[in-house]
Coordinates of C-alpha atoms in Angstrom, one line a residue:
M13 CA 14.0 0.9 -23.2
N14 CA 12.4 1.2 -19.7
S15 CA 14.2 0.8 -16.3
A16 CA 13.9 -2.9 -16.4
G17 CA 15.7 -3.1 -19.7
R18 CA 12.6 -4.0 -21.7
P19 CA 11.2 -2.2 -24.7
A20 CA 8.7 0.5 -23.6
F21 CA 6.3 -0.3 -26.5
P22 CA 3.4 -3.0 -26.1
Q23 CA 4.6 -6.5 -26.3
H24 CA 3.2 -9.9 -26.9
P25 CA 3.0 -12.2 -23.8
R26 CA 6.3 -13.9 -22.9
F27 CA 6.3 -17.7 -22.6
S28 CA 9.1 -19.7 -21.3
R29 CA 10.5 -22.6 -23.2
R30 CA 9.1 -24.9 -20.6
H31 CA 5.6 -23.5 -21.0
L32 CA 5.8 -23.8 -24.8
L33 CA 6.9 -27.5 -24.4
E34 CA 4.0 -28.0 -22.0
A35 CA 1.5 -26.7 -24.5
G36 CA 2.9 -28.8 -27.3
S37 CA 3.1 -32.0 -25.2
I38 CA -0.4 -31.6 -24.1
G39 CA -1.6 -31.6 -27.7
L40 CA 0.4 -34.6 -28.5
L41 CA -0.9 -36.5 -25.5
G42 CA -4.5 -35.7 -26.5
L43 CA -5.1 -33.6 -23.3
G44 CA -7.0 -30.4 -23.3
M45 CA -5.8 -27.1 -21.9
N46 CA -8.0 -27.7 -18.9
H47 CA -5.3 -30.1 -17.7
V48 CA -2.4 -27.5 -17.7
E49 CA -2.7 -26.5 -14.1
A50 CA -2.8 -30.1 -12.8
L51 CA 0.3 -30.9 -14.8
R52 CA 2.1 -27.8 -13.6
A53 CA 1.3 -28.8 -10.1
M54 CA 2.6 -32.3 -10.6
A55 CA 5.8 -30.9 -12.1
G56 CA 6.2 -28.3 -9.3
T57 CA 6.6 -25.4 -11.6
T58 CA 4.6 -22.9 -9.4
A59 CA 6.5 -21.7 -6.3
A60 CA 4.7 -21.6 -3.1
P61 CA 3.9 -18.1 -1.9
K62 CA 5.8 -16.6 1.0
A63 CA 2.6 -14.8 2.1
D64 CA -1.1 -14.8 1.6
A65 CA -1.6 -11.1 2.3
C66 CA 0.2 -7.8 2.1
I67 CA -0.1 -4.5 4.0
Y68 CA 1.4 -1.6 2.1
I69 CA 1.9 1.3 4.4
F70 CA 2.2 4.6 2.5
L71 CA 3.7 7.8 4.0
S72 CA 2.5 10.4 1.6
G73 CA 4.7 13.5 1.4
G74 CA 8.2 11.7 1.7
L75 CA 9.8 10.2 4.7
A76 CA 13.2 11.7 5.5
Q77 CA 15.7 8.9 5.3
H78 CA 18.3 10.9 7.4
E79 CA 15.9 11.2 10.3
S80 CA 14.4 7.6 10.2
F81 CA 16.3 4.6 8.9
D82 CA 19.5 5.9 7.3
L83 CA 21.0 8.5 9.7
K84 CA 24.3 10.1 8.8
P85 CA 25.9 11.1 12.1
E86 CA 29.3 11.7 10.5
A87 CA 27.9 13.9 7.7
P88 CA 28.9 17.6 7.7
D89 CA 26.7 20.4 9.2
G90 CA 23.8 21.2 7.0
V91 CA 23.3 17.6 6.1
R92 CA 23.6 15.8 9.5
G93 CA 20.2 16.2 11.4
E94 CA 19.4 16.7 15.1
F95 CA 18.4 13.1 15.7
K96 CA 20.8 10.6 17.0
P97 CA 21.0 6.9 15.9
I98 CA 20.3 4.2 18.4
A99 CA 21.3 0.5 18.3
T100 CA 18.6 -2.1 17.5
T101 CA 18.6 -5.6 18.8
T102 CA 20.4 -6.6 15.6
P103 CA 24.2 -5.8 15.9
G104 CA 25.3 -3.3 13.4
I105 CA 21.9 -1.8 12.5
E106 CA 21.0 1.6 13.9
I107 CA 17.8 3.7 13.3
S108 CA 16.4 6.9 14.7
E109 CA 16.3 7.5 18.5
H110 CA 12.6 8.4 18.0
L111 CA 11.7 4.9 16.8
P112 CA 12.6 3.0 20.0
L113 CA 9.9 0.4 19.8
L114 CA 10.8 -0.7 16.3
A115 CA 14.5 -0.8 17.3
Q116 CA 13.4 -3.5 19.8
R117 CA 11.8 -5.6 17.0
S118 CA 14.6 -5.6 14.4
R119 CA 14.5 -9.4 14.3
H120 CA 11.2 -9.0 12.4
W121 CA 12.1 -6.4 9.8
A122 CA 14.6 -5.5 7.1
L123 CA 15.6 -2.2 5.4
L124 CA 16.2 -1.3 1.8
R125 CA 18.4 1.9 1.8
S126 CA 18.9 2.3 -1.9
L127 CA 15.5 2.6 -3.6
S128 CA 15.8 5.2 -6.4
H129 CA 13.7 6.8 -9.1
G130 CA 14.0 10.0 -11.2
S131 CA 11.0 12.2 -10.0
N132 CA 10.9 15.0 -7.4
D133 CA 7.3 15.8 -8.2
H134 CA 4.5 14.8 -5.7
S135 CA 2.0 13.6 -8.3
A136 CA 4.3 11.8 -10.5
S137 CA 6.2 10.1 -7.6
H138 CA 3.0 9.1 -6.0
H139 CA 2.1 7.3 -9.3
I140 CA 5.6 5.8 -9.4
M141 CA 5.5 4.4 -5.9
L142 CA 1.8 3.4 -5.9
T143 CA 2.1 1.5 -9.2
G144 CA 5.7 0.3 -9.1
R145 CA 6.4 1.9 -12.5
S146 CA 9.3 4.3 -12.9
T147 CA 8.0 5.9 -16.1
M148 CA 4.8 7.9 -16.8
P149 CA 2.2 6.5 -19.0
V150 CA 1.4 8.4 -22.2
G151 CA -1.4 10.9 -21.4
F152 CA -0.4 11.1 -17.7
D153 CA -2.1 14.0 -15.9
P154 CA -0.6 15.0 -12.5
N155 CA -3.9 16.7 -11.6
R156 CA -6.3 13.8 -11.8
P157 CA -6.5 10.1 -12.3
K158 CA -7.1 8.8 -15.8
A159 CA -7.8 5.6 -17.5
V160 CA -4.3 5.7 -19.1
D161 CA -2.6 5.4 -15.7
Y162 CA -0.8 2.3 -14.7
P163 CA -2.7 0.2 -12.2
A164 CA -1.9 0.6 -8.5
M165 CA 0.1 -2.3 -7.0
V166 CA -2.8 -2.9 -4.6
C167 CA -5.1 -3.6 -7.7
V168 CA -2.5 -5.8 -9.5
A169 CA -1.8 -7.8 -6.4
G170 CA -5.4 -8.1 -5.4
H171 CA -6.5 -9.2 -8.8
N172 CA -3.7 -11.7 -9.5
A173 CA -2.9 -13.3 -6.1
A174 CA -4.7 -16.3 -4.7
R175 CA -7.9 -15.2 -3.0
Q176 CA -8.4 -16.1 0.7
N177 CA -12.1 -15.0 0.7
T178 CA -13.8 -14.7 -2.6
N179 CA -16.7 -12.8 -1.1
L180 CA -14.5 -9.9 0.0
P181 CA -12.9 -7.2 -2.1
P182 CA -9.3 -8.3 -2.8
A183 CA -7.8 -4.9 -2.4
V184 CA -8.7 -2.2 0.2
V185 CA -7.3 1.3 0.7
L186 CA -7.8 3.0 4.1
P187 CA -8.5 5.2 6.0
E188 CA -9.0 7.7 3.2
T189 CA -8.3 8.6 -0.5
L190 CA -5.2 10.7 -1.0
I191 CA -6.4 14.1 -1.9
H192 CA -4.3 17.2 -2.4
W193 CA -5.0 20.2 -0.2
S194 CA -6.3 22.0 -3.4
G195 CA -9.0 19.4 -3.8
R196 CA -7.5 17.3 -6.7
T197 CA -7.2 13.6 -6.3
I198 CA -3.8 12.1 -6.6
P199 CA -3.2 9.7 -9.6
G200 CA -1.9 6.2 -9.2
Q201 CA -4.4 5.0 -6.5
Y202 CA -6.8 3.2 -8.9
G203 CA -7.1 0.5 -11.5
G204 CA -6.0 2.7 -14.3
H205 CA -6.0 0.8 -17.6
M206 CA -7.0 -2.3 -15.6
G207 CA -10.4 -0.7 -15.6
H208 CA -12.7 0.6 -12.9
R209 CA -13.8 -3.0 -12.1
R210 CA -10.4 -3.6 -10.5
D211 CA -10.4 -0.3 -8.5
P212 CA -9.7 -1.0 -4.8
W213 CA -12.3 -0.5 -2.2
F214 CA -11.7 2.9 -0.4
I215 CA -12.7 3.0 3.2
E216 CA -13.3 6.7 4.1
A217 CA -13.0 6.9 7.9
S218 CA -13.0 10.6 8.1
P219 CA -14.3 13.5 5.9
Y220 CA -11.4 15.1 4.0
H221 CA -10.1 18.3 5.3
P222 CA -7.3 20.3 3.5
V223 CA -5.7 21.7 6.7
Q224 CA -5.3 18.7 8.8
R225 CA -2.0 16.7 9.0
G226 CA -0.7 13.8 11.1
A227 CA -2.5 11.3 13.4
Y228 CA -5.7 12.7 14.7
P229 CA -6.6 13.1 17.4
G230 CA -3.6 14.0 19.6
Y231 CA -0.8 14.1 17.1
N232 CA -2.4 16.3 14.5
F233 CA -1.0 19.6 13.2
A234 CA -1.8 22.2 10.6
N235 CA -0.6 22.6 7.1
A236 CA 2.1 25.3 6.7
G237 CA 0.7 28.7 7.8
L238 CA -2.8 27.6 8.4
A239 CA -4.9 27.1 11.6
F240 CA -7.1 24.2 12.5
K241 CA -9.3 22.9 15.2
P242 CA -8.9 19.3 16.5
E243 CA -12.6 18.6 15.8
Y244 CA -12.0 19.1 12.0
R245 CA -11.3 15.4 11.8
V246 CA -12.8 12.5 13.7
F247 CA -12.0 8.9 12.9
Q248 CA -15.3 6.9 12.2
A249 CA -15.5 3.3 11.2
P250 CA -17.9 2.7 8.3
N251 CA -21.5 2.2 9.3
L252 CA -22.3 -1.4 8.4
T253 CA -25.5 -1.9 10.5
L254 CA -28.7 -2.9 8.8
A255 CA -31.5 -0.4 8.4
D256 CA -34.1 -0.1 11.3
G257 CA -36.5 -3.0 11.2
M258 CA -34.3 -5.1 9.0
T259 CA -33.5 -8.3 11.0
M260 CA -30.9 -10.8 9.7
D261 CA -33.7 -13.2 8.9
R262 CA -35.4 -10.6 6.6
F263 CA -32.0 -9.7 5.2
H264 CA -31.3 -13.3 4.2
G265 CA -34.8 -13.6 2.9
R266 CA -34.3 -10.7 0.6
L267 CA -31.0 -12.3 -0.6
A268 CA -33.0 -15.4 -1.5
V269 CA -35.3 -13.2 -3.6
L270 CA -32.2 -11.6 -5.3
G271 CA -30.9 -15.2 -6.0
E272 CA -34.2 -16.1 -7.7
I273 CA -34.0 -13.0 -9.8
D274 CA -30.4 -13.9 -10.7
R275 CA -31.5 -17.3 -11.9
Q276 CA -34.3 -15.9 -14.1
R277 CA -31.8 -13.6 -15.8
R278 CA -29.1 -16.2 -16.2
D279 CA -29.3 -16.1 -19.9
W280 CA -29.3 -12.3 -20.3
D281 CA -26.5 -10.6 -21.9
R282 CA -24.0 -9.5 -19.3
F283 CA -23.0 -5.9 -20.1
A284 CA -20.1 -4.4 -18.2
Q285 CA -22.5 -2.2 -16.2
V286 CA -24.3 -5.2 -14.9
E287 CA -21.1 -6.9 -13.9
Q288 CA -19.9 -3.7 -12.2
F289 CA -23.2 -3.6 -10.3
D290 CA -22.9 -7.2 -9.3
R291 CA -19.4 -6.7 -7.9
F292 CA -20.4 -3.8 -5.6
R293 CA -23.6 -5.4 -4.6
Q294 CA -21.9 -8.7 -3.6
G295 CA -19.2 -6.7 -1.7
A296 CA -21.9 -4.9 0.2
I297 CA -23.8 -8.1 1.0
S298 CA -20.6 -9.8 2.3
L299 CA -19.7 -6.8 4.5
L300 CA -23.3 -6.8 6.0
A301 CA -23.7 -10.5 6.3
D302 CA -20.3 -11.5 7.8
Q303 CA -20.0 -10.6 11.5
K304 CA -16.2 -11.1 11.3
V305 CA -16.0 -8.6 8.5
R306 CA -18.2 -6.1 10.2
S307 CA -16.3 -6.3 13.5
A308 CA -13.0 -5.7 11.5
F309 CA -14.1 -2.1 10.9
D310 CA -15.3 -1.4 14.4
V311 CA -11.8 -0.5 15.7
T312 CA -12.9 2.5 17.8
H313 CA -14.8 0.0 20.0
A314 CA -12.0 -2.6 20.2
P315 CA -11.0 -3.7 23.6
D316 CA -9.2 -0.9 25.6
A317 CA -5.9 -2.9 25.8
E318 CA -5.8 -3.4 22.0
Q319 CA -6.5 0.3 21.3
D320 CA -3.9 1.4 23.8
R321 CA -1.3 -0.9 22.1
Y322 CA -1.9 0.6 18.7
G323 CA -2.7 4.1 19.8
R324 CA -6.1 5.8 20.0
N325 CA -5.5 7.8 16.8
S326 CA -6.0 7.5 13.0
F327 CA -2.6 5.7 12.6
G328 CA -3.2 3.1 15.3
W329 CA -6.8 2.5 14.3
S330 CA -5.8 2.2 10.6
L331 CA -3.2 -0.5 11.2
L332 CA -5.6 -2.3 13.6
M333 CA -8.2 -2.3 10.9
A334 CA -5.7 -3.5 8.3
R335 CA -4.7 -6.5 10.5
R336 CA -8.4 -7.4 11.0
L337 CA -9.1 -7.1 7.2
I338 CA -6.4 -9.4 6.3
E339 CA -7.4 -11.9 9.0
A340 CA -10.9 -11.8 7.4
G341 CA -9.5 -12.6 4.0
V342 CA -8.6 -9.4 2.1
T343 CA -5.6 -10.0 0.1
M344 CA -3.9 -6.6 0.0
V345 CA -4.5 -3.6 2.1
Q346 CA -3.0 -0.2 1.5
V347 CA -2.8 2.1 4.6
N348 CA -2.2 5.7 4.2
L349 CA -0.6 6.9 7.4
G350 CA -1.6 10.5 7.1
N351 CA -3.5 12.3 4.4
D352 CA -1.8 13.6 1.2
E353 CA 1.6 15.0 2.0
T354 CA 1.5 14.6 5.7
W355 CA 5.2 13.6 5.7
D356 CA 6.2 16.6 3.4
Q357 CA 8.3 18.5 5.9
H358 CA 10.0 21.5 4.2
G359 CA 10.3 23.1 7.5
D360 CA 10.1 22.4 11.2
I361 CA 11.1 18.8 10.3
F362 CA 12.6 17.9 13.6
P363 CA 9.7 18.9 16.0
R364 CA 7.1 17.5 13.6
L365 CA 8.8 14.1 13.2
R366 CA 9.7 13.9 16.9
D367 CA 6.4 15.1 18.4
N368 CA 3.7 14.3 15.8
L369 CA 4.7 11.7 13.3
F370 CA 7.2 9.2 14.8
P371 CA 5.5 8.4 18.1
P372 CA 2.1 7.2 16.6
T373 CA 4.0 5.4 13.8
D374 CA 6.4 3.6 16.1
R375 CA 3.6 2.5 18.4
A376 CA 1.2 1.4 15.8
L377 CA 3.6 -0.4 13.6
S378 CA 5.2 -2.2 16.6
A379 CA 1.8 -3.3 17.8
L380 CA 1.0 -4.7 14.3
L381 CA 4.3 -6.7 14.2
D382 CA 3.6 -8.0 17.8
D383 CA 0.0 -9.0 17.1
L384 CA 0.7 -10.8 13.7
A385 CA 3.6 -12.6 15.4
D386 CA 1.6 -13.6 18.4
R387 CA -1.2 -14.8 16.2
G388 CA 1.0 -16.8 13.9
R389 CA 0.3 -14.6 10.9
L390 CA 3.5 -12.6 10.5
D391 CA 5.2 -15.2 8.4
R392 CA 2.2 -15.1 6.0
T393 CA 1.8 -11.3 6.0
L394 CA 4.1 -9.1 4.0
I395 CA 4.4 -5.6 5.4
V396 CA 6.0 -2.8 3.3
M397 CA 6.3 0.8 4.3
A398 CA 7.5 3.5 1.7
S399 CA 6.9 7.1 0.5
E400 CA 6.8 8.6 -2.9
F401 CA 10.4 9.7 -2.4
G402 CA 13.0 10.6 0.3
R403 CA 14.3 14.0 1.3
T404 CA 17.2 16.2 0.2
P405 CA 20.6 15.7 1.8
R406 CA 20.9 19.4 2.6
L407 CA 18.7 21.2 5.2
K408 CA 17.1 24.4 4.1
L409 CA 15.2 27.1 5.9
L410 CA 12.2 28.6 4.1
K411 CA 12.1 32.1 5.8
G412 CA 8.7 33.5 6.3
I413 CA 7.0 30.2 6.2
Y414 CA 8.8 28.1 8.8
S415 CA 10.7 28.9 11.9
R416 CA 13.1 26.0 11.5
A417 CA 14.8 24.0 8.8
G418 CA 13.4 21.2 6.7
R419 CA 14.3 19.0 3.6
D420 CA 12.9 19.1 0.1
H421 CA 11.8 16.4 -2.3
W422 CA 14.4 13.8 -3.4
G423 CA 13.6 10.9 -5.6
A424 CA 17.2 9.8 -5.9
V425 CA 17.2 7.7 -2.7
Q426 CA 14.8 6.7 0.0
S427 CA 14.6 3.9 2.7
V428 CA 11.9 1.2 2.5
F429 CA 10.9 -0.9 5.5
F430 CA 9.8 -4.6 5.0
A431 CA 8.6 -7.2 7.6
G432 CA 6.9 -10.5 7.7
G433 CA 5.9 -12.5 4.7
G434 CA 9.3 -14.3 4.3
V435 CA 11.4 -11.3 4.9
R436 CA 14.8 -12.0 6.4
G437 CA 14.6 -10.0 9.7
G438 CA 17.6 -8.0 10.8
T439 CA 18.8 -7.5 7.2
V440 CA 19.8 -4.3 5.4
I441 CA 19.8 -4.3 1.6
G442 CA 21.9 -1.7 -0.2
S443 CA 23.3 1.7 1.1
S444 CA 23.4 5.4 0.3
D445 CA 26.5 7.5 0.0
R446 CA 27.9 9.4 2.9
I447 CA 25.4 12.2 2.7
G448 CA 22.4 10.2 1.8
S449 CA 22.2 11.6 -1.7
Q450 CA 22.5 8.7 -4.1
P451 CA 22.6 4.9 -3.8
A452 CA 26.1 3.8 -3.0
S453 CA 25.5 0.0 -3.4
D454 CA 22.8 -2.3 -4.8
P455 CA 20.5 0.3 -6.2
Q456 CA 16.9 -0.8 -6.6
K457 CA 14.0 0.6 -8.6
P458 CA 10.2 0.7 -7.9
E459 CA 9.8 -2.1 -10.4
N460 CA 11.7 -4.4 -8.1
L461 CA 9.7 -3.3 -5.1
A462 CA 6.6 -4.3 -6.9
A463 CA 8.1 -7.6 -8.1
T464 CA 9.0 -8.4 -4.5
I465 CA 5.4 -8.0 -3.4
Y466 CA 4.0 -10.0 -6.2
H467 CA 6.6 -12.8 -5.7
A468 CA 6.0 -12.9 -2.0
L469 CA 2.2 -13.3 -2.8
G470 CA 3.0 -16.3 -5.0
I471 CA 2.1 -14.6 -8.4
P472 CA 4.2 -16.3 -11.1
E473 CA 6.5 -14.2 -13.2
T474 CA 4.6 -15.3 -16.4
T475 CA 1.3 -14.0 -15.2
M476 CA -0.7 -11.7 -17.5
W477 CA -3.8 -9.8 -16.8
H478 CA -6.3 -8.8 -19.5
D479 CA -7.9 -5.4 -19.9
D480 CA -11.6 -4.8 -20.9
L481 CA -10.6 -5.3 -24.5
D482 CA -9.0 -8.7 -23.6
R483 CA -5.6 -7.3 -24.4
P484 CA -2.8 -9.0 -22.2
H485 CA -0.5 -7.1 -20.0
H486 CA 2.6 -8.1 -18.0
V487 CA 2.5 -8.0 -14.2
Y488 CA 6.3 -8.1 -13.6
F489 CA 8.5 -5.3 -14.9
G490 CA 11.5 -6.0 -12.5
Q491 CA 13.0 -8.7 -10.4
P492 CA 12.4 -9.5 -6.6
I493 CA 15.0 -7.8 -4.5
R494 CA 17.8 -10.2 -3.9
G495 CA 18.6 -11.2 -0.3
L496 CA 15.3 -9.8 1.1
L497 CA 13.1 -12.8 1.1
A498 CA 14.1 -16.1 2.7

């Protein structure tokens, strides 16, 4: 049995009694299956979505719950950290003193303090929290993505949720792929057994560098024991300009020629390779031809006031780009705040969080909440912020590597941040025990986190997706988190 209480082996699609009766009634009435959706709409069987877009903020490395959203000021020495809790604008909810801007906006957000899974390994836990599946697929390789991997939530949501703009990729990951300092690519970020056709679009805003950590420039720091130069990483928006001499008139003329070629080959067999090419070509055409889309990437030339609100660094520019992309019609955007393991603080945890990580995160996320609220989009945009795991309750000093203490990996409990998209602001779901070691109430699994995202986007629980061999697969493996969504 898996964590959701269902058999782990492949299953046939599940159909509710209502859907079976619908199918039988259609046949008796002499109607075709093309009438199903209209009948369902008349019967009101499809719930309206809470949101039409989702921004999944991923803090690779593991956010320390004790220092962020679940402080334990009464815990004993060795567990209690240096940071103090401060009151938010919601009575009874406290968070870290180093997240003051978020504290002022608690009416917009909710916390889950009891998410739990069974892994303390970076690669496995990335796969768990990027796919929303607590178990590892057969053949999982922690050193590289494989076709047997479960599909990332960004792919599942992008493929199955209603599209706002069918000319754009439904799922985008920015500002970089998660790559380990050794050079291996972290599994769980791709379409997995959904196939490469459903991979998200990766926007690489900066060349990978194994030493760099944090929000560059200004809040960056080196990986343990290594030196770096600030110029190692420069945030650059993708270059979407047309080639020299290629005017928009000539560009659209060439599109017309391509359209004629398409009409002439209409009866050709459509091999998978052709469909793959068409997908990427259409995406490139849309990005080039749509001024709104092109401007979404040009965040380093945004108005000064806008850049100052978000922060002129990779965290601020990334969340600004995410906001612009969902406004342009992208369904789901995953934002990696920091490269692989940026939040993995085995030592020097307090100065690194206080000086390098919390300030740009607090500013950028608060600006995102404000902008979406001011533009009337916050209620339609779900924001989720999580890591692959939390951190150990006990502090530890790794002598010879760090000068101050830190915390190790801890999958048993972590805090997850939610906002917008129907989220009940000023709410806390679940709790951890007195030392932040285990869930004390209302434990939740990654499957429920994924189900919450899918439910908010209006994806029905009976939805199935089909792989390249036309085999059906479930979307839901858990239930939406009770009490979180209005």
